[in-house]
Short mmCIF file of C-alpha atoms in Angstrom, two decimals:
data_model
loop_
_atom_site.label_atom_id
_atom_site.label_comp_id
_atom_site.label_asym_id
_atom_site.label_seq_id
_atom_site.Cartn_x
_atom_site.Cartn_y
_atom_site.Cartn_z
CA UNK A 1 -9.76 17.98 10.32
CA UNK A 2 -13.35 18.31 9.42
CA UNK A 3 -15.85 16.02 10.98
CA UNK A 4 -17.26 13.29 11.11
CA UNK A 5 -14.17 11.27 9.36
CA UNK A 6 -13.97 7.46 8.15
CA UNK A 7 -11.65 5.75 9.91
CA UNK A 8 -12.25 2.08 9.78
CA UNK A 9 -14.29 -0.28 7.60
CA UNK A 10 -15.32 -3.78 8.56
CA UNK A 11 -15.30 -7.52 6.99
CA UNK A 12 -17.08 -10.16 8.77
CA UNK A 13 -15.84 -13.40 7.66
CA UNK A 14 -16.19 -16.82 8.23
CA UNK A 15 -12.38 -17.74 8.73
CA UNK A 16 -9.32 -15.52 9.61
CA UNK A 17 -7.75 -16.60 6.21
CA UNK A 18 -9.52 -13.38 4.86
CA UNK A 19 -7.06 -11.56 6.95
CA UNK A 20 -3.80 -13.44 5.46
CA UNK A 21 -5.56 -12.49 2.23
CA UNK A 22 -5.85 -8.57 2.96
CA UNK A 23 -2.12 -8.77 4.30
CA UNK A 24 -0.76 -10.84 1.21
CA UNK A 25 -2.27 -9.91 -1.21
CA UNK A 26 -3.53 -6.04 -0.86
CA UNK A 27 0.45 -5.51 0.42
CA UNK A 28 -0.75 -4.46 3.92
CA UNK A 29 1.74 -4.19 7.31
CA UNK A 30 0.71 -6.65 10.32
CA UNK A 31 -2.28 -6.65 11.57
CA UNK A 32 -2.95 -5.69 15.13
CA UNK A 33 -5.00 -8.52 17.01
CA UNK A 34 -7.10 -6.93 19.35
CA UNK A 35 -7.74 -8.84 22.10
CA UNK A 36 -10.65 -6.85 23.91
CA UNK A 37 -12.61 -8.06 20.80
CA UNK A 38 -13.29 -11.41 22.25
CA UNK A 39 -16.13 -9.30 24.21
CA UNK A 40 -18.07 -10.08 21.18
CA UNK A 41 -17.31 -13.46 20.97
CA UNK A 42 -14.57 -12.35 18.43
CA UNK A 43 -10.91 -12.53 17.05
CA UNK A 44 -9.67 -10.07 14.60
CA UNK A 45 -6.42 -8.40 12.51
CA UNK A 46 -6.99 -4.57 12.28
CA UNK A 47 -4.89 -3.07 9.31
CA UNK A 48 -3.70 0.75 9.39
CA UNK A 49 -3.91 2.49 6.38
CA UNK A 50 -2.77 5.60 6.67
CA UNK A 51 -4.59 7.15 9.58
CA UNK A 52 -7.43 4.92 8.55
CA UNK A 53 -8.17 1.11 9.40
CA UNK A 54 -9.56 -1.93 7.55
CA UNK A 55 -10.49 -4.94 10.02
CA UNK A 56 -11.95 -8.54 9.46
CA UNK A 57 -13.63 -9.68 12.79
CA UNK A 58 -14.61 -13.71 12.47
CA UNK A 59 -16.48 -15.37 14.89
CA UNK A 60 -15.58 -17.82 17.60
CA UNK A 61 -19.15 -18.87 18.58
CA UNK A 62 -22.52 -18.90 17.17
CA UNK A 63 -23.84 -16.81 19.37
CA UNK A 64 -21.42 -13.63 18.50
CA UNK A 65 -23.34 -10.88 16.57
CA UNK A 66 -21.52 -10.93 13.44
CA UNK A 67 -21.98 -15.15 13.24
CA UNK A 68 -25.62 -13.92 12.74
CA UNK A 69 -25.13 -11.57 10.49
CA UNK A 70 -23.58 -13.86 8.07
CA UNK A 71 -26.27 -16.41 9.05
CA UNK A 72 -28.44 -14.30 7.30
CA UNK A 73 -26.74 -13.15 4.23
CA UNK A 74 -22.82 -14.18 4.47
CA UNK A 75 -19.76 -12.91 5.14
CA UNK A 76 -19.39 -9.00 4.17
CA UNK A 77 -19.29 -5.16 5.04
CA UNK A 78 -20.19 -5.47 8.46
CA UNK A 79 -19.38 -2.50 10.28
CA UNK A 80 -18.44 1.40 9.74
CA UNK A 81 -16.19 3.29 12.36
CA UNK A 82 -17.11 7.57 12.30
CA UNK A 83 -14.55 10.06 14.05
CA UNK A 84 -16.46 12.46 15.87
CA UNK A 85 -15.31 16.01 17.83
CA UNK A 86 -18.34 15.80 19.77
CA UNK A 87 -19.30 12.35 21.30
CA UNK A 88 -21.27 13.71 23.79
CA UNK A 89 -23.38 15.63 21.57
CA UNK A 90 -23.86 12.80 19.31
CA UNK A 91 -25.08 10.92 22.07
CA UNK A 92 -27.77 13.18 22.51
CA UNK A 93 -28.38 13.94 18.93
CA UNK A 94 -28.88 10.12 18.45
CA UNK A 95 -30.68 9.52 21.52
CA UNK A 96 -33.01 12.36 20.23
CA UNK A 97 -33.39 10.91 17.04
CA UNK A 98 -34.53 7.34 18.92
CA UNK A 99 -31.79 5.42 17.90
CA UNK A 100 -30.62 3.19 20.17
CA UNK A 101 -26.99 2.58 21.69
CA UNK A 102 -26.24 -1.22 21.54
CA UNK A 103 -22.76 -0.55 23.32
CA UNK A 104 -20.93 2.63 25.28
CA UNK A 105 -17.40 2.62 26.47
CA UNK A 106 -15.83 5.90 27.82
CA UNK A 107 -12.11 5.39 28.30
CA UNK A 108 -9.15 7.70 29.17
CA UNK A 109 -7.66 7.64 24.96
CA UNK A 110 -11.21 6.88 23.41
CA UNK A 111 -14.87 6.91 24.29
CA UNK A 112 -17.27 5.41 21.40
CA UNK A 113 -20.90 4.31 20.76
CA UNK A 114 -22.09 1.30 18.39
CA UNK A 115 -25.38 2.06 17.16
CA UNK A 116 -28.05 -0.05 17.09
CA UNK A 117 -28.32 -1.68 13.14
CA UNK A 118 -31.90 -2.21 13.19
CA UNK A 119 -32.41 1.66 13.94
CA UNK A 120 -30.25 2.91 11.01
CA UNK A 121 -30.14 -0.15 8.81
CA UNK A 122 -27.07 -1.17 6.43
CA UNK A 123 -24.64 -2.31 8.71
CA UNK A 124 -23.41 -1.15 12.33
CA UNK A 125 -22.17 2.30 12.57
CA UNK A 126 -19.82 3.32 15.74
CA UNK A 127 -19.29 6.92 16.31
CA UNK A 128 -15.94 7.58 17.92
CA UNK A 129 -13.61 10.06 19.80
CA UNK A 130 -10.05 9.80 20.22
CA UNK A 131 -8.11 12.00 22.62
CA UNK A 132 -6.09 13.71 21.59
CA UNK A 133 -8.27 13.85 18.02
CA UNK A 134 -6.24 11.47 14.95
CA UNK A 135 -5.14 8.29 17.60
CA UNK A 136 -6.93 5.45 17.31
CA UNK A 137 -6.80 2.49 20.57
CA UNK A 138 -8.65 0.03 18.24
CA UNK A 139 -5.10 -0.61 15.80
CA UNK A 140 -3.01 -0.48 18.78
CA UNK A 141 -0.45 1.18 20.29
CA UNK A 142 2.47 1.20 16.96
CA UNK A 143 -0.09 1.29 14.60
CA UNK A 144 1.90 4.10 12.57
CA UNK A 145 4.80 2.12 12.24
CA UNK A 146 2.50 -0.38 10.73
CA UNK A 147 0.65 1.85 8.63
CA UNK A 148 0.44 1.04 4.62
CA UNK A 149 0.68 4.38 1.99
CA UNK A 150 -3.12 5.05 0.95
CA UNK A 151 -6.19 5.60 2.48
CA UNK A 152 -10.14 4.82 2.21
CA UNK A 153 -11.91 6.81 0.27
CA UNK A 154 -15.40 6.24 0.75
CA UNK A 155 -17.68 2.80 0.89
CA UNK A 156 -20.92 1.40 -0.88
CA UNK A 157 -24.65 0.59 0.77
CA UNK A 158 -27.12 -0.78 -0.82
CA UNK A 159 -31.15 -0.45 -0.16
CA UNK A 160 -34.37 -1.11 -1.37
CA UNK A 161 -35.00 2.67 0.10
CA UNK A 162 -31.64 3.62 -0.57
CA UNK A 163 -32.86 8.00 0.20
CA UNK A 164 -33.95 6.71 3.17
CA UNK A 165 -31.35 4.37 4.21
CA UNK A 166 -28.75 8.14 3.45
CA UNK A 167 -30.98 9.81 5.44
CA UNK A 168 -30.85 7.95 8.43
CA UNK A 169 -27.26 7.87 8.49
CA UNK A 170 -26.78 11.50 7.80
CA UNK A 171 -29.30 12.49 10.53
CA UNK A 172 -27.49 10.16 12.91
CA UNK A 173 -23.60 11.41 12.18
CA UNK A 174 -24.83 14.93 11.29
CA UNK A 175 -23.19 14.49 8.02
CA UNK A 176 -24.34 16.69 5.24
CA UNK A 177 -25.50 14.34 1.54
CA UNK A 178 -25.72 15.40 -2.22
CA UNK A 179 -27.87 13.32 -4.52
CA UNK A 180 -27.08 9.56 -3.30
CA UNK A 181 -24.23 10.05 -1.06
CA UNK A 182 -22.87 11.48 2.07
CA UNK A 183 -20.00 14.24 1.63
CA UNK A 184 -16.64 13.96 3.46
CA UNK A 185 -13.72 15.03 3.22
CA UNK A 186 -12.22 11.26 3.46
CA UNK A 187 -14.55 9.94 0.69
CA UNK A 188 -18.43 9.60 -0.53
CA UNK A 189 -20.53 6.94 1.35
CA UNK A 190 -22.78 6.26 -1.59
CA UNK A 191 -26.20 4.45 -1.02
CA UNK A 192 -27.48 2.69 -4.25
CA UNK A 193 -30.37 0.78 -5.28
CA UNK A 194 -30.62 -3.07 -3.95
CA UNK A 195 -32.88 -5.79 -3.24
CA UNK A 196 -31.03 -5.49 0.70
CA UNK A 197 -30.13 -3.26 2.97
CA UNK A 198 -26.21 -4.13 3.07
CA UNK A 199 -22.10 -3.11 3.23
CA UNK A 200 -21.39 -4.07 -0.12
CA UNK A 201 -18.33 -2.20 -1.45
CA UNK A 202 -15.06 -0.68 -0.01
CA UNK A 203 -13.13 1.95 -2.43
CA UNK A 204 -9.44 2.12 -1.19
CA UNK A 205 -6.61 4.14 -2.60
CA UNK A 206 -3.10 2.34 -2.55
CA UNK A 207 0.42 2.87 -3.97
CA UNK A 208 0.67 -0.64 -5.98
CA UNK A 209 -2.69 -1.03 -6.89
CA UNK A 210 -1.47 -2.81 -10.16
CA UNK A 211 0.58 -4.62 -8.32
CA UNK A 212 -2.49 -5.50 -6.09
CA UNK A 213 -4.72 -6.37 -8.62
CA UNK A 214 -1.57 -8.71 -10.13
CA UNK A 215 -1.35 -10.77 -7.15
CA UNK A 216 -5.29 -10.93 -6.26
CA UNK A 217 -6.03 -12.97 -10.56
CA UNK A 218 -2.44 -14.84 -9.00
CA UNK A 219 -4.32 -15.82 -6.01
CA UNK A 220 -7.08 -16.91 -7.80
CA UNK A 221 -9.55 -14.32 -6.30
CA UNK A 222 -12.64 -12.85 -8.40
CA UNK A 223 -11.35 -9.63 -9.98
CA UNK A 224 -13.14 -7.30 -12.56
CA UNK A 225 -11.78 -4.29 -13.60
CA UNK A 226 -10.10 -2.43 -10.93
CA UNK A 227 -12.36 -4.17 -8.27
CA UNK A 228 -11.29 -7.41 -6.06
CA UNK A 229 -14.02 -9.74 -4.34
CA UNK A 230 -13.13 -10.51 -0.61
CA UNK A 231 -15.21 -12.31 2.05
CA UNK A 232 -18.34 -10.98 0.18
CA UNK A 233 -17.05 -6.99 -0.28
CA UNK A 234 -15.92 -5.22 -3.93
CA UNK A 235 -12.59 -4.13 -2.97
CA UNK A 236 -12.41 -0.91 -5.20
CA UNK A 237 -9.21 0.65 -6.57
CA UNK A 238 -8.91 4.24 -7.10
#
């Protein structure tokens, strides 16, 4: 595996219907609810896909972070989760850098570091290490029997600065870009022109996408082109 690696993308949304509405209609296996999310004054679903993971966190009081992120600009990409083989040394490449930690947990299976948004800009980016390297706690303990046929292949910011806004994030995962987007071997994170910095899209490669985009018109959700509009993020089918 070549690092750093996607491995989960984040919806905040205003009402856990989104994640009947990821399930239903995008074909995924059950969610895993995990419960030491309510930390953040949160409930969740976390969706394997693959050895990747899609996850709507909605708030459960107005004080929780994400309740004021959508305060300001409504539900959407909220969050991006990194595999690293180094945590350590991202620490201290981040903590070099002056970007600050917002949250450190160092656990037998996992240690990982949230990164402060206001530091990097976009959304929240956690940096992550499994042991052994490939599990993931955060989908819980059967997520492979649970896991859906595709995988993500790369997600969408958007920036008034949008060289910048790459920069900051490639200096902070020491991830290498080209043009206006970070290479990896998962997928491009591609940083665009926009009048906000912000999470907009998600690209996703599944084995009914047809079949996906069938049920999402059925549903009555926003669709155009290959592209379905969920709690304020373009859904994007390869």
């Amino acid at each position: 595996m070549t690092f750093p690696r996607l491995r989960q993308l984040v919806i905040a949304s205003e009402t856990t219907d989104t994640i009947d509405t990821l399930k239903n209609v995008f074909g995924l296996e059950a969610p895993f609810p995990d419960p030491g999310v309510a930390e953040f004054g949160l409930v969740n679903g976390v969706f394997a896909i693959g050895d990747q993971f899609l996850e709507v966190v909605v708030p459960t009081v107005e004080t929780a972070p994400a309740a004021r992120f959508m305060a300001r600009g409504g539900p959407g990409g909220y969050m991006a989760i990194f595999e690293v083989a180094d945590l350590a040394a991202t620490r201290a490449r981040v903590d070099r850098l002056g970007i600050r930690r917002v949250w450190d947990i160092d656990l037998e299976d996992i240690a990982a570091s949230h990164l402060h948004p206001a530091d990097l800009g976009g959304a929240i980016v956690s940096v992550d290490q499994p042991k052994p390297a490939g599990e993931w706690r955060w989908a819980g303990p059967d997520w492979r029997q649970r896991s859906a046929v595709g995988r993500l292949i790369g997600a969408e910011l958007t920036s008034p600065d949008p060289i910048r806004l790459m920069a900051r994030w490639a200096s902070a995962l020491g991830a290498g870009g080209s043009g206006h987007a970070l290479k990896m071997d998962d997928g491009d994170i591609v940083f665009s022109q926009g009048d906000v910095e912000r999470l907009v899209a998600f690209d996703l490669s599944l084995a009914d996408g047809d079949d996906v985009l069938a049920r999402a018109k059925e549903a009555g959700l926003e669709v155009d082109g290959r592209s379905v509009r969920v709690a304020g993020v373009e859904m994007r089918l390869a």
